[in-house]
Phi, psi and omega in degrees: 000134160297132166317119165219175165274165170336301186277344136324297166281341175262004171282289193289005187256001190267161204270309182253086157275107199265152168232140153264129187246155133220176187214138194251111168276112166328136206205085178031230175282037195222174179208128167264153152112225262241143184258186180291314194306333180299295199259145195256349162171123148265147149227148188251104226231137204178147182195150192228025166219161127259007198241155186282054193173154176284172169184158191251183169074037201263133141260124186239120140282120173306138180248146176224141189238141182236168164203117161251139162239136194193127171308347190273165194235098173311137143353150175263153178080020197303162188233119185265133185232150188229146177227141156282125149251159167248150162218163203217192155317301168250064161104187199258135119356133153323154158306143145225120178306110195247012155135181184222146170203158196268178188259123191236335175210153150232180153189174188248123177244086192103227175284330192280120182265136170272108138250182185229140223208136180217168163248177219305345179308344183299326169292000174289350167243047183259159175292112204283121168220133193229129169271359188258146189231142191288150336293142163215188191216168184294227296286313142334312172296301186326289189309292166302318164320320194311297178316299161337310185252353150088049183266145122259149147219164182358154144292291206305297190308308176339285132011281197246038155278159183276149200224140190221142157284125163275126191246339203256135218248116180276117196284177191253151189076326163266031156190178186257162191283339181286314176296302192276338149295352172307288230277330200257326186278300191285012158279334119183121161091016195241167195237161169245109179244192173248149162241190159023312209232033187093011209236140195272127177252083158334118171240080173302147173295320177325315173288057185307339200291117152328146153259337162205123189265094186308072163288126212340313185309342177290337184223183184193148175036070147273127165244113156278114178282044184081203198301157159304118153275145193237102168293105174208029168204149200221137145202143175223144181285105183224196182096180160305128223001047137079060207244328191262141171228132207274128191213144092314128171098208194214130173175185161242217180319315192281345200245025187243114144302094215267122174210152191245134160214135167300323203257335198281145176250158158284020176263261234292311182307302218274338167289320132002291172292327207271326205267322203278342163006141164071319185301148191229134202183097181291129178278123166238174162216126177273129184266300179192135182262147184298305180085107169251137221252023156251020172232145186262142159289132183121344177323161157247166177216173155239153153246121152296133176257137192297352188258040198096327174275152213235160172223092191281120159206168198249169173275059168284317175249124183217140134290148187207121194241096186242101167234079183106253160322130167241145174238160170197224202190159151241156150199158165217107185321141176200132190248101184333193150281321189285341180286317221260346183252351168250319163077048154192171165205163175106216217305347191061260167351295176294349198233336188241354173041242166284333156305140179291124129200150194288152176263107202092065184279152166251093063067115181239067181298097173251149170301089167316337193219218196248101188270112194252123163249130173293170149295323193276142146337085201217157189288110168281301184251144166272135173230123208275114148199154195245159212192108178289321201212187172309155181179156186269163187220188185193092196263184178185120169267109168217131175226162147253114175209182162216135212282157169296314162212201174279149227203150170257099186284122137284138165245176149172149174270132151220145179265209185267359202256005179105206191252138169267139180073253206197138152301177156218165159206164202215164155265116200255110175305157172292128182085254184278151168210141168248143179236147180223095199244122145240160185189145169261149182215118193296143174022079186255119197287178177286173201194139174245006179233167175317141164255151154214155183302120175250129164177155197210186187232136166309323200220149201018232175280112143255133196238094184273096166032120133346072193077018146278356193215133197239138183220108154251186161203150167211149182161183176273168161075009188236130168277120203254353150229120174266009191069028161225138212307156168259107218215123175297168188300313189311349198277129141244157184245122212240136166261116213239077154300121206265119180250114180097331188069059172253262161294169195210103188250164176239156178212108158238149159256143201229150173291129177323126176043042172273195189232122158302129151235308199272125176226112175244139204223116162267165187215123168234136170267140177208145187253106154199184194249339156237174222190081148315124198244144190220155193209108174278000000 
C-alpha cells in the first residue's frame, strides 16, 4: 500500500467525493501540464499475475492509456506521469503520483490525442548480459540488471533484502532480464512491479495483514471464484535446463505452488515455503469499485457482504479509471479444485461421457518381461493414458538392472508430437544401478495416444528385470484408462471390427522392434456401411 495521509484516505472514502487529476508529459527536461479541462480519461491497468491463478515469481508491467484533447504534439518517447488528488471540507488532499510511463504508440482523432503507455519494465524483455561469474548472490544479479537497464529501485527495500548464493552462471543471451528477475523475485516468495513513483518494487507475499476493509456500499458485481485457496506445498523445476525437481511440503494440485527457476536451491525452496505457508484468499472478481488508488496490487482486503460475512482476498489484478469522476474494476485469479485437478469445469457426465475419471490420477506401467537396453534407441514401457485438454503432468522413472559396464542411460518421454519435456541422462556403474528420475512438465497439449518411455545406453548392456522398472504419471485432465490394455513394450494390442458381422479387418499396433509375446483383443461390431480402416 501506498503512504498516504489520513485525509486522504477519508477523502477518498466519503461518498460524494471530489476529485481532481492532472498529468505531467515530458518537455525535454521540464514537464508541461495538462489539467481536468485537458484530460478527457485515463486508465491504469497493474497486476502482480498474468495468469488464471496466483503464482510468485512475475515481472509484470503496467499501461496506462491516456485521451487529451490538445493540440499539442509530445516529444517521442515522452515520459507521463498522472495524479490523483481529493478535496474536502478541509481543504485539498496531497498530489498522489500514480506510476511513471513512456508513450509507447499514438494516434489523433479531432483534438483528441490517444496514447498507450507502459512503464519501464517493457525493458526486462531485452536479452539478459552479465558480466558475472559463480559464486555470486541475487542481490549482485539484481544490482547489475539494475544498471543495465538504468531501473532503481528503494534504498530501504534493497537494504534490508535476503542476499541468496548463486552457485550456477545464469549465461548471457539465454534468457531475458524479465526471466531472471522473475527467478530473484520468486525466491524470495515475491512478485516485481514498478511503483508509485517509477522505481521496480519487490511485492512479497509474506505481507498478509489487510490493508482494507471494503465496505459494501463500495463496490458493486462481486463474483466469488470458487473455494478459498489454501498454499502448502511448493514444488519447483530448477538444476541445468530446469530438468530437477525439487518439492516441499504436503498437499495436492490445488494447494501446490508451482515454480521454475534454474538457480533455486533446497535451502531457497524450503525459505519459499516457510513465507508462502498458509496463505489463503478467496478468489473474486470486482466488476466495480469505489477504487482507492493507494493500494497496490499483492495488497490483502477484505469485502464486507451485505449478509455478514467478510471475504479475505489479495489484489492480483487492478484497474483506476479517472473521466471526471475516478472508478476501477478488481480481480483475484482462482483456479476452481476441478480446475486446478482436471482443467475444466462443468457437467462431468456430459463432458467425459462413459469414461472413469479420477481427481489426481495416476497412471501406471510396469515391465511384464525383461528388458534389455541396448545402443539404439528403442520405445521400452507404454504408459496407456489420455489427456482431455492441455494440462501439467508430472512423471517418475524408477528402474532396477544391471549394466554390463560403465555406462551412459539415455531416457526420454514420447508421444506422437515428438519428446516432452527434457531429455535426461544418469550414469551407470557395471553391474546393479538404481535409476530414479521425476520432473514435471508444463502445458502438454492434449494427446489420445500411448506415451512411451525410450532408452538406450551409449556402451553395452542394461538389463532390467521383470517388474523392476516403474513408469508413471500423475496430474489433471489425465485419463488412466484410455481404452488400451495396460501393456509392456513386448504387448501388442490388435482390434478386431466386425462390419455388418460379416468381414473381420484387424488394425494392430505393434512397437517399434517389439517382440510379440502377449495378445489382447477387443472386439466391437458395427452395422454400417462405410468404415474407415486406418493400419500402423
Amino acid at each position: 500500500m501506498i503512504e498516504v495521509s489520513e485525509k486522504f484516505v477519508q477523502y477518498s472514502r466519503a461518498r460524494n467525493r471530489e476529485v481532481e487529476a492532472i498529468v505531467e508529459i515530458s518537455e525535454g527536461d521540464d514537464f508541461r501540464v495538462f489539467d481536468k479541462q485537458e484530460i478527457v480519461e485515463f486508465e491504469i491497468h497493474s497486476a502482480i499475475t498474468a495468469g488464471d491463478d496466483f503464482s510468485i515469481g512475475n515481472v509484470i508491467t503496467s499501461r496506462l492509456n491516456l485521451s487529451l484533447l490538445t493540440d499539442y504534439t509530445p516529444e517521442r518517447n515522452a515520459t507521463v506521469k498522472p495524479y490523483i488528488r481529493f478535496n474536502g471540507a478541509e481543504g485539498p488532499s496531497e498530489w498522489l503520483q500514480l506510476g511513471v510511463f513512456k508513450i509507447d504508440s499514438r494516434r489523433k482523432r479531432g483534438n483528441v490525442w490517444q496514447f498507450e503507455c507502459y512503464d519501464d519494465l517493457i525493458k526486462t524483455r531485452m536479452p539478459y548480459k552479465t558480466n558475472l561469474h559463480p559464486p555470486t548472490t541475487t542481490k549482485q544479479i539484481l544490482l547489475e540488471a539494475l544498471l543495465n537497464l538504468g531501473l532503481e529501485i528503494d534504498e530501504e527495500q534493497l537494504e534490508n533484502m535476503e542476499e541468496f548464493q548463486v552457485t550456477r552462471r545464469l549465461e548471457s543471451n539465454s534468457y531475458s532480464y524479465r526471466d531472471v528477475l522473475g527467478y530473484i523475485a520468486s525466491m524470495h516468495a515475491a512478485n516485481i512491479i514498478m511503483d508509485h513513483r517509477g522505481k521496480l518494487k519487490f511485492v512479497y507475499v509474506d505481507d498478509r495483514e489487510p490493508k482494507l476493509v471494503i465496505e459494501p456500499n463500495e463496490y458493486s458485481n462481486l463474483n466469488i471464484l470458487n473455494e478459498s485457496k489454501v498454499y502448502t506445498k511448493v514444488v519447483a523445476n530448477a538444476g541445468s535446463a530446469e530438468r530437477e525437481q525439487l518439492s516441499i511440503g504436503d498437499g495436492d494440485l490445488d494447494n501446490t505452488l508451482f515454480i521454475s527457476n534454474p538457480i533455486v536451491t533446497e535451502e531457497i525452496l524450503e525459505s519459499i515455503y516457510n513465507k508462502i505457508l498458509g496463505i489463503t484468499y478467496t478468489g473474486v472478481d470486482v466488476g466495480k469499485w469505489r477504487c482507492f488508488p493507494f493500494l497496490e496490487p499483492g495488497d490483502f482486503v477484505v469485502f464486507k457482504q451485505r449478509n455478514g460475512q467478510d471475504i479475505l482476498t489479495v489484489i492480483q489484478t487492478q484497474t483506476i479509471r479517472y473521466a471526471g469522476g475516478i472508478s476501477g474494476k478488481m480481480s483475484s485469479p482462482s483456479k476452481s479444485y476441478l480446475t486446478s485437478e482436471f482443467g475444466f469445469v462443468g457437467d462431468l457426465a456430459r463432458a467425459l461421457g462413459n469414461i472413469q475419471n479420477r481427481i489426481g490420477v495416476y497412471a501406471l506401467s510396469e515391465n511384464a518381461r525383461t528388458i534389455e537396453v541396448n545402443t539404439q534407441f528403442q520405445g521400452k514401457i507404454v504408459l496407456p493414458v489420455t489427456t482431455l485438454d492441455a494440462t501439467d503432468l508430472e512423471f517418475t522413472i524408477t528402474a532396477i538392472g544391471t549394466a554390463t559396464t560403465d555406462t551412459v542411460l539415455h531416457l526420454e518421454i514420447r508421444s506422437t508430437e515428438g519428446v516432452l519435456g527434457k531429455s535426461f541422462k544418469t550414469v551407470l556403474r557395471e553391474g546393479i544401478n538404481t535409476v530414479s528420475i521425476n520432473t514435471l512438465v508444463r502445458s502438454i497439449q492434449q494427446f489420445s495416444d500411448n506415451l512411451v518411455l525410450f532408452m538406450r545406453v551409449e556402451r553395452g548392456r542394461f538389463t532390467i528385470e521383470p517388474l523392476n522398472a516403474q513408469f508413471y504419471a500423475y496430474g489433471a485432465n489425465l485419463i488412466g484408462d484410455s481404452g488400451i490394455p495396460y501393456a509392456a513394450i513386448e504387448d501388442v494390442v490388435e482390434f478386431k471390427s466386425y462390419i455388418n458381422s460379416d468381414n473381420v479387418i484387424t488394425i494392430a499396433t505393434i512397437p517399434d522392434r517389439a517382440v510379440v509375446v502377449d495378445v489382447v483383443t477387443f472386439e466391437n461390431f458395427i452395422n454400417s456401411d462405410s468404415v474407415d480402416v486406418l493400419t500402423y
